[in-house]
């Protein structure tokens, strides 16, 4: 990341992705590149800052940190500090600048996220992270208030429906509700993948308590099924 008065401040190394020589970052990367999947407001911010050229200001660092969060661990982002004439890695998880490329050694937040409805469990889970709720600060998902609320409501709906089944003990009575919750979970997983963007994988595994018909496995990155 460096503002050079051009439409995009993004540059890739001419020698390949593992070339860390700052002087090799000469291949321009358009902001419209579909692999970046930048939201419109971030794209506009980056373009405006880039066209302003040096000297850099705080807008550049803030935009770079936001870019790193958006791209996640699948991309490595470096920031050129004009004032100090140094280049550092920007961590997608903690927003800090580091001299080393992988200072944490492992992603600080969950990268592969599963959406699964299960009685008395959070609606999200990840290997090594366990189950959790969408506004858990340790997960650093930064989701919209609407999606957070809807995931909570969905999880509560699963608890309520299973409690009714345990109370009534009547086969098939809640089949329609389980089907509705299954479809709702799929839609929520798609929304989650869209908000998280291509940096994280979201897999929908259905309902653990809804019978075999409610079990599935569909993975997405951003708006693309993988």
PDB file of C-alpha atoms in Angstrom:
ATOM      1  CA  UNK A   1       0.000   0.000   0.000  1.00  0.00           C
ATOM      2  CA  UNK A   2       1.496   3.287  -1.119  1.00  0.00           C
ATOM      3  CA  UNK A   3      -0.075   6.481  -2.430  1.00  0.00           C
ATOM      4  CA  UNK A   4       1.801   7.383  -5.615  1.00  0.00           C
ATOM      5  CA  UNK A   5      -0.779   9.612  -7.265  1.00  0.00           C
ATOM      6  CA  UNK A   6      -2.244   6.723  -9.267  1.00  0.00           C
ATOM      7  CA  UNK A   7      -5.835   5.337  -9.279  1.00  0.00           C
ATOM      8  CA  UNK A   8      -4.853   2.416  -7.035  1.00  0.00           C
ATOM      9  CA  UNK A   9      -2.420   2.355  -4.100  1.00  0.00           C
ATOM     10  CA  UNK A  10      -2.053  -1.423  -4.350  1.00  0.00           C
ATOM     11  CA  UNK A  11       1.094  -2.974  -5.770  1.00  0.00           C
ATOM     12  CA  UNK A  12       2.293  -6.548  -6.054  1.00  0.00           C
ATOM     13  CA  UNK A  13       5.935  -7.668  -6.161  1.00  0.00           C
ATOM     14  CA  UNK A  14       7.290  -8.305  -9.629  1.00  0.00           C
ATOM     15  CA  UNK A  15       9.204 -11.309  -8.322  1.00  0.00           C
ATOM     16  CA  UNK A  16       6.172 -13.182  -6.999  1.00  0.00           C
ATOM     17  CA  UNK A  17       4.228 -13.270  -3.731  1.00  0.00           C
ATOM     18  CA  UNK A  18       7.202 -14.176  -1.536  1.00  0.00           C
ATOM     19  CA  UNK A  19       9.446 -11.374  -2.799  1.00  0.00           C
ATOM     20  CA  UNK A  20       9.648  -9.000   0.184  1.00  0.00           C
ATOM     21  CA  UNK A  21      12.005  -6.404  -1.281  1.00  0.00           C
ATOM     22  CA  UNK A  22      10.079  -3.090  -1.091  1.00  0.00           C
ATOM     23  CA  UNK A  23      11.606  -1.980  -4.397  1.00  0.00           C
ATOM     24  CA  UNK A  24      10.038  -4.957  -6.183  1.00  0.00           C
ATOM     25  CA  UNK A  25       6.457  -3.811  -5.542  1.00  0.00           C
ATOM     26  CA  UNK A  26       5.947  -2.289  -8.968  1.00  0.00           C
ATOM     27  CA  UNK A  27       3.020  -4.224 -10.459  1.00  0.00           C
ATOM     28  CA  UNK A  28      -0.172  -2.248  -9.998  1.00  0.00           C
ATOM     29  CA  UNK A  29      -3.269  -4.064  -8.733  1.00  0.00           C
ATOM     30  CA  UNK A  30      -6.548  -2.402  -9.776  1.00  0.00           C
ATOM     31  CA  UNK A  31      -8.987  -1.690  -6.983  1.00  0.00           C
ATOM     32  CA  UNK A  32     -11.720  -3.212  -9.141  1.00  0.00           C
ATOM     33  CA  UNK A  33      -9.978  -6.600  -9.258  1.00  0.00           C
ATOM     34  CA  UNK A  34     -12.705  -9.145  -8.512  1.00  0.00           C
ATOM     35  CA  UNK A  35     -10.376 -11.134  -6.263  1.00  0.00           C
ATOM     36  CA  UNK A  36     -10.378  -8.209  -3.826  1.00  0.00           C
ATOM     37  CA  UNK A  37     -14.176  -7.883  -3.707  1.00  0.00           C
ATOM     38  CA  UNK A  38     -13.851  -4.433  -2.157  1.00  0.00           C
ATOM     39  CA  UNK A  39     -16.990  -2.727  -0.863  1.00  0.00           C
ATOM     40  CA  UNK A  40     -17.725   0.481  -2.751  1.00  0.00           C
ATOM     41  CA  UNK A  41     -16.975   2.841   0.123  1.00  0.00           C
ATOM     42  CA  UNK A  42     -13.581   1.263   0.823  1.00  0.00           C
ATOM     43  CA  UNK A  43     -12.727   1.323  -2.873  1.00  0.00           C
ATOM     44  CA  UNK A  44     -13.560   5.035  -3.062  1.00  0.00           C
ATOM     45  CA  UNK A  45     -11.529   5.789   0.067  1.00  0.00           C
ATOM     46  CA  UNK A  46      -8.481   3.967  -1.258  1.00  0.00           C
ATOM     47  CA  UNK A  47      -8.698   5.650  -4.657  1.00  0.00           C
ATOM     48  CA  UNK A  48      -9.090   9.117  -3.150  1.00  0.00           C
ATOM     49  CA  UNK A  49      -6.126   8.603  -0.850  1.00  0.00           C
ATOM     50  CA  UNK A  50      -3.974   7.139  -3.608  1.00  0.00           C
ATOM     51  CA  UNK A  51      -4.645  10.011  -5.996  1.00  0.00           C
ATOM     52  CA  UNK A  52      -3.637  12.499  -3.308  1.00  0.00           C
ATOM     53  CA  UNK A  53      -0.114  11.085  -3.450  1.00  0.00           C
ATOM     54  CA  UNK A  54       2.569  11.606  -0.812  1.00  0.00           C
ATOM     55  CA  UNK A  55       3.002  12.815   1.844  1.00  0.00           C
ATOM     56  CA  UNK A  56       0.892  10.168   3.549  1.00  0.00           C
ATOM     57  CA  UNK A  57      -1.557  10.953   6.310  1.00  0.00           C
ATOM     58  CA  UNK A  58      -3.615   8.999   8.812  1.00  0.00           C
ATOM     59  CA  UNK A  59      -6.238   8.262   6.161  1.00  0.00           C
ATOM     60  CA  UNK A  60      -3.802   5.912   4.493  1.00  0.00           C
ATOM     61  CA  UNK A  61      -3.066   3.856   7.585  1.00  0.00           C
ATOM     62  CA  UNK A  62      -6.735   3.670   8.544  1.00  0.00           C
ATOM     63  CA  UNK A  63      -7.693   2.561   5.038  1.00  0.00           C
ATOM     64  CA  UNK A  64      -4.879  -0.004   4.977  1.00  0.00           C
ATOM     65  CA  UNK A  65      -5.995  -1.480   8.289  1.00  0.00           C
ATOM     66  CA  UNK A  66      -9.527  -1.736   6.985  1.00  0.00           C
ATOM     67  CA  UNK A  67      -8.276  -3.354   3.778  1.00  0.00           C
ATOM     68  CA  UNK A  68      -6.297  -5.926   5.775  1.00  0.00           C
ATOM     69  CA  UNK A  69      -9.357  -6.783   7.868  1.00  0.00           C
ATOM     70  CA  UNK A  70     -11.447  -7.159   4.716  1.00  0.00           C
ATOM     71  CA  UNK A  71      -8.947  -9.407   2.935  1.00  0.00           C
ATOM     72  CA  UNK A  72      -8.133 -11.488   5.998  1.00  0.00           C
ATOM     73  CA  UNK A  73      -5.351 -14.067   6.290  1.00  0.00           C
ATOM     74  CA  UNK A  74      -5.472 -15.138   2.654  1.00  0.00           C
ATOM     75  CA  UNK A  75      -3.680 -11.906   1.665  1.00  0.00           C
ATOM     76  CA  UNK A  76      -0.574 -10.233   3.055  1.00  0.00           C
ATOM     77  CA  UNK A  77      -0.771  -6.433   3.253  1.00  0.00           C
ATOM     78  CA  UNK A  78       2.208  -4.115   3.675  1.00  0.00           C
ATOM     79  CA  UNK A  79       2.068  -0.398   4.375  1.00  0.00           C
ATOM     80  CA  UNK A  80       4.647   2.134   3.293  1.00  0.00           C
ATOM     81  CA  UNK A  81       5.203   4.750   6.004  1.00  0.00           C
ATOM     82  CA  UNK A  82       6.295   7.822   4.101  1.00  0.00           C
ATOM     83  CA  UNK A  83       7.447   9.779   7.143  1.00  0.00           C
ATOM     84  CA  UNK A  84       9.738   7.014   8.417  1.00  0.00           C
ATOM     85  CA  UNK A  85      10.525   5.604   4.973  1.00  0.00           C
ATOM     86  CA  UNK A  86       9.776   2.096   6.225  1.00  0.00           C
ATOM     87  CA  UNK A  87       7.444  -0.689   5.153  1.00  0.00           C
ATOM     88  CA  UNK A  88       5.614  -2.936   7.623  1.00  0.00           C
ATOM     89  CA  UNK A  89       3.097  -5.749   7.569  1.00  0.00           C
ATOM     90  CA  UNK A  90      -0.446  -4.883   8.623  1.00  0.00           C
ATOM     91  CA  UNK A  91      -2.122  -7.558  10.743  1.00  0.00           C
ATOM     92  CA  UNK A  92      -5.679  -8.337   9.646  1.00  0.00           C
ATOM     93  CA  UNK A  93      -6.587  -9.458  13.158  1.00  0.00           C
ATOM     94  CA  UNK A  94      -5.077  -6.887  15.515  1.00  0.00           C
ATOM     95  CA  UNK A  95      -4.630  -3.836  13.212  1.00  0.00           C
ATOM     96  CA  UNK A  96      -1.032  -3.409  14.340  1.00  0.00           C
ATOM     97  CA  UNK A  97       2.022  -2.916  12.156  1.00  0.00           C
ATOM     98  CA  UNK A  98       4.658  -5.646  12.366  1.00  0.00           C
ATOM     99  CA  UNK A  99       8.158  -6.094  11.032  1.00  0.00           C
ATOM    100  CA  UNK A 100       7.559  -9.817  10.513  1.00  0.00           C
ATOM    101  CA  UNK A 101       5.055 -11.233   8.048  1.00  0.00           C
ATOM    102  CA  UNK A 102       3.505 -13.779  10.460  1.00  0.00           C
ATOM    103  CA  UNK A 103       4.075 -12.231  13.861  1.00  0.00           C
ATOM    104  CA  UNK A 104       1.211 -14.135  15.475  1.00  0.00           C
ATOM    105  CA  UNK A 105       2.265 -17.507  14.096  1.00  0.00           C
ATOM    106  CA  UNK A 106      -1.419 -18.441  13.700  1.00  0.00           C
ATOM    107  CA  UNK A 107      -4.566 -16.491  12.823  1.00  0.00           C
ATOM    108  CA  UNK A 108      -5.724 -14.584  15.938  1.00  0.00           C
ATOM    109  CA  UNK A 109      -9.399 -15.035  15.025  1.00  0.00           C
ATOM    110  CA  UNK A 110     -11.470 -17.870  13.525  1.00  0.00           C
ATOM    111  CA  UNK A 111     -11.081 -18.118   9.762  1.00  0.00           C
ATOM    112  CA  UNK A 112     -13.266 -21.103   8.842  1.00  0.00           C
ATOM    113  CA  UNK A 113     -16.667 -20.591  10.448  1.00  0.00           C
ATOM    114  CA  UNK A 114     -19.557 -23.038  10.658  1.00  0.00           C
ATOM    115  CA  UNK A 115     -23.184 -22.024  11.074  1.00  0.00           C
ATOM    116  CA  UNK A 116     -25.079 -24.822  12.791  1.00  0.00           C
ATOM    117  CA  UNK A 117     -28.180 -24.815  14.924  1.00  0.00           C
ATOM    118  CA  UNK A 118     -27.902 -26.888  18.075  1.00  0.00           C
ATOM    119  CA  UNK A 119     -29.791 -26.799  21.357  1.00  0.00           C
ATOM    120  CA  UNK A 120     -28.124 -24.513  23.929  1.00  0.00           C
ATOM    121  CA  UNK A 121     -25.104 -23.802  21.709  1.00  0.00           C
ATOM    122  CA  UNK A 122     -24.001 -20.624  19.994  1.00  0.00           C
ATOM    123  CA  UNK A 123     -24.979 -20.540  16.306  1.00  0.00           C
ATOM    124  CA  UNK A 124     -21.358 -20.218  15.145  1.00  0.00           C
ATOM    125  CA  UNK A 125     -18.373 -22.465  15.690  1.00  0.00           C
ATOM    126  CA  UNK A 126     -14.815 -22.907  14.513  1.00  0.00           C
ATOM    127  CA  UNK A 127     -12.120 -25.521  15.103  1.00  0.00           C
ATOM    128  CA  UNK A 128      -9.998 -24.546  18.062  1.00  0.00           C
ATOM    129  CA  UNK A 129     -12.469 -21.805  18.980  1.00  0.00           C
ATOM    130  CA  UNK A 130     -15.554 -23.769  19.959  1.00  0.00           C
ATOM    131  CA  UNK A 131     -19.095 -22.483  19.596  1.00  0.00           C
ATOM    132  CA  UNK A 132     -19.692 -18.763  19.959  1.00  0.00           C
ATOM    133  CA  UNK A 133     -22.160 -15.973  19.369  1.00  0.00           C
ATOM    134  CA  UNK A 134     -21.859 -13.471  16.520  1.00  0.00           C
ATOM    135  CA  UNK A 135     -20.937 -10.497  18.705  1.00  0.00           C
ATOM    136  CA  UNK A 136     -18.189 -12.309  20.631  1.00  0.00           C
ATOM    137  CA  UNK A 137     -15.353  -9.732  20.662  1.00  0.00           C
ATOM    138  CA  UNK A 138     -12.728 -12.481  20.570  1.00  0.00           C
ATOM    139  CA  UNK A 139     -14.014 -13.560  17.144  1.00  0.00           C
ATOM    140  CA  UNK A 140     -13.735 -10.024  15.714  1.00  0.00           C
ATOM    141  CA  UNK A 141     -16.408 -10.584  13.063  1.00  0.00           C
ATOM    142  CA  UNK A 142     -17.631  -6.963  13.076  1.00  0.00           C
ATOM    143  CA  UNK A 143     -21.094  -7.917  11.814  1.00  0.00           C
ATOM    144  CA  UNK A 144     -24.061  -5.645  11.280  1.00  0.00           C
ATOM    145  CA  UNK A 145     -26.472  -5.253  14.180  1.00  0.00           C
ATOM    146  CA  UNK A 146     -29.255  -6.765  12.109  1.00  0.00           C
ATOM    147  CA  UNK A 147     -27.369  -9.971  11.357  1.00  0.00           C
ATOM    148  CA  UNK A 148     -26.233 -10.321  14.970  1.00  0.00           C
ATOM    149  CA  UNK A 149     -29.821  -9.976  16.184  1.00  0.00           C
ATOM    150  CA  UNK A 150     -31.139 -12.443  13.603  1.00  0.00           C
ATOM    151  CA  UNK A 151     -28.542 -15.074  14.524  1.00  0.00           C
ATOM    152  CA  UNK A 152     -29.480 -14.725  18.190  1.00  0.00           C
ATOM    153  CA  UNK A 153     -33.171 -15.053  17.310  1.00  0.00           C
ATOM    154  CA  UNK A 154     -32.470 -18.140  15.203  1.00  0.00           C
ATOM    155  CA  UNK A 155     -30.533 -19.820  18.013  1.00  0.00           C
ATOM    156  CA  UNK A 156     -33.333 -19.045  20.470  1.00  0.00           C
ATOM    157  CA  UNK A 157     -35.886 -20.451  18.027  1.00  0.00           C
ATOM    158  CA  UNK A 158     -34.013 -23.750  18.001  1.00  0.00           C
ATOM    159  CA  UNK A 159     -33.965 -23.876  21.807  1.00  0.00           C
ATOM    160  CA  UNK A 160     -37.669 -23.032  22.019  1.00  0.00           C
ATOM    161  CA  UNK A 161     -38.679 -25.603  19.406  1.00  0.00           C
ATOM    162  CA  UNK A 162     -36.740 -28.418  21.028  1.00  0.00           C
ATOM    163  CA  UNK A 163     -38.186 -27.511  24.428  1.00  0.00           C
ATOM    164  CA  UNK A 164     -41.675 -27.805  22.918  1.00  0.00           C
ATOM    165  CA  UNK A 165     -40.811 -31.217  21.495  1.00  0.00           C
ATOM    166  CA  UNK A 166     -39.548 -32.412  24.854  1.00  0.00           C
ATOM    167  CA  UNK A 167     -42.711 -31.145  26.503  1.00  0.00           C
ATOM    168  CA  UNK A 168     -45.282 -32.435  24.023  1.00  0.00           C
ATOM    169  CA  UNK A 169     -43.632 -35.717  22.949  1.00  0.00           C
ATOM    170  CA  UNK A 170     -45.690 -35.757  19.756  1.00  0.00           C
ATOM    171  CA  UNK A 171     -43.935 -36.995  16.619  1.00  0.00           C
ATOM    172  CA  UNK A 172     -44.067 -34.644  13.659  1.00  0.00           C
ATOM    173  CA  UNK A 173     -45.800 -31.817  15.481  1.00  0.00           C
ATOM    174  CA  UNK A 174     -42.933 -29.386  14.938  1.00  0.00           C
ATOM    175  CA  UNK A 175     -41.736 -30.587  11.536  1.00  0.00           C
ATOM    176  CA  UNK A 176     -42.857 -27.403   9.793  1.00  0.00           C
ATOM    177  CA  UNK A 177     -41.001 -25.258  12.316  1.00  0.00           C
ATOM    178  CA  UNK A 178     -37.826 -27.318  11.959  1.00  0.00           C
ATOM    179  CA  UNK A 179     -38.057 -26.883   8.192  1.00  0.00           C
ATOM    180  CA  UNK A 180     -38.498 -23.133   8.581  1.00  0.00           C
ATOM    181  CA  UNK A 181     -35.505 -22.927  10.919  1.00  0.00           C
ATOM    182  CA  UNK A 182     -33.434 -24.959   8.471  1.00  0.00           C
ATOM    183  CA  UNK A 183     -34.210 -22.564   5.613  1.00  0.00           C
ATOM    184  CA  UNK A 184     -33.643 -19.549   7.831  1.00  0.00           C
ATOM    185  CA  UNK A 185     -30.244 -20.880   8.877  1.00  0.00           C
ATOM    186  CA  UNK A 186     -29.227 -21.260   5.246  1.00  0.00           C
ATOM    187  CA  UNK A 187     -30.182 -17.651   4.531  1.00  0.00           C
ATOM    188  CA  UNK A 188     -28.295 -16.459   7.612  1.00  0.00           C
ATOM    189  CA  UNK A 189     -25.182 -18.354   6.536  1.00  0.00           C
ATOM    190  CA  UNK A 190     -25.329 -16.643   3.148  1.00  0.00           C
ATOM    191  CA  UNK A 191     -25.656 -13.250   4.806  1.00  0.00           C
ATOM    192  CA  UNK A 192     -22.741 -14.046   7.101  1.00  0.00           C
ATOM    193  CA  UNK A 193     -20.542 -15.065   4.166  1.00  0.00           C
ATOM    194  CA  UNK A 194     -21.483 -11.875   2.342  1.00  0.00           C
ATOM    195  CA  UNK A 195     -20.623  -9.638   5.306  1.00  0.00           C
ATOM    196  CA  UNK A 196     -17.340 -11.408   6.058  1.00  0.00           C
ATOM    197  CA  UNK A 197     -16.249 -11.294   2.429  1.00  0.00           C
ATOM    198  CA  UNK A 198     -13.778 -13.597   0.685  1.00  0.00           C
ATOM    199  CA  UNK A 199     -11.309 -13.666   3.576  1.00  0.00           C
ATOM    200  CA  UNK A 200     -13.211 -16.299   5.560  1.00  0.00           C
ATOM    201  CA  UNK A 201     -15.044 -19.492   4.691  1.00  0.00           C
ATOM    202  CA  UNK A 202     -18.582 -19.932   6.011  1.00  0.00           C
ATOM    203  CA  UNK A 203     -20.096 -23.422   6.035  1.00  0.00           C
ATOM    204  CA  UNK A 204     -23.750 -24.109   6.769  1.00  0.00           C
ATOM    205  CA  UNK A 205     -24.361 -27.488   8.392  1.00  0.00           C
ATOM    206  CA  UNK A 206     -28.049 -27.234   9.129  1.00  0.00           C
ATOM    207  CA  UNK A 207     -29.673 -28.265  12.401  1.00  0.00           C
ATOM    208  CA  UNK A 208     -28.169 -30.786  14.769  1.00  0.00           C
ATOM    209  CA  UNK A 209     -31.593 -31.327  16.352  1.00  0.00           C
ATOM    210  CA  UNK A 210     -33.787 -31.367  13.258  1.00  0.00           C
ATOM    211  CA  UNK A 211     -33.308 -34.932  12.029  1.00  0.00           C
ATOM    212  CA  UNK A 212     -31.407 -36.227   9.001  1.00  0.00           C
ATOM    213  CA  UNK A 213     -33.366 -33.985   6.628  1.00  0.00           C
ATOM    214  CA  UNK A 214     -31.922 -30.939   8.387  1.00  0.00           C
ATOM    215  CA  UNK A 215     -28.265 -31.917   7.907  1.00  0.00           C
ATOM    216  CA  UNK A 216     -26.288 -30.351   5.078  1.00  0.00           C
ATOM    217  CA  UNK A 217     -22.878 -28.872   4.284  1.00  0.00           C
ATOM    218  CA  UNK A 218     -22.590 -25.854   2.002  1.00  0.00           C
ATOM    219  CA  UNK A 219     -19.526 -23.580   2.059  1.00  0.00           C
ATOM    220  CA  UNK A 220     -19.177 -20.028   0.778  1.00  0.00           C
ATOM    221  CA  UNK A 221     -16.582 -17.296   0.567  1.00  0.00           C
ATOM    222  CA  UNK A 222     -18.223 -13.944   0.091  1.00  0.00           C
ATOM    223  CA  UNK A 223     -20.928 -14.383  -2.505  1.00  0.00           C
ATOM    224  CA  UNK A 224     -19.345 -17.483  -4.052  1.00  0.00           C
ATOM    225  CA  UNK A 225     -20.079 -21.103  -3.193  1.00  0.00           C
ATOM    226  CA  UNK A 226     -16.941 -23.227  -2.836  1.00  0.00           C
TER     227      UNK A 226
END
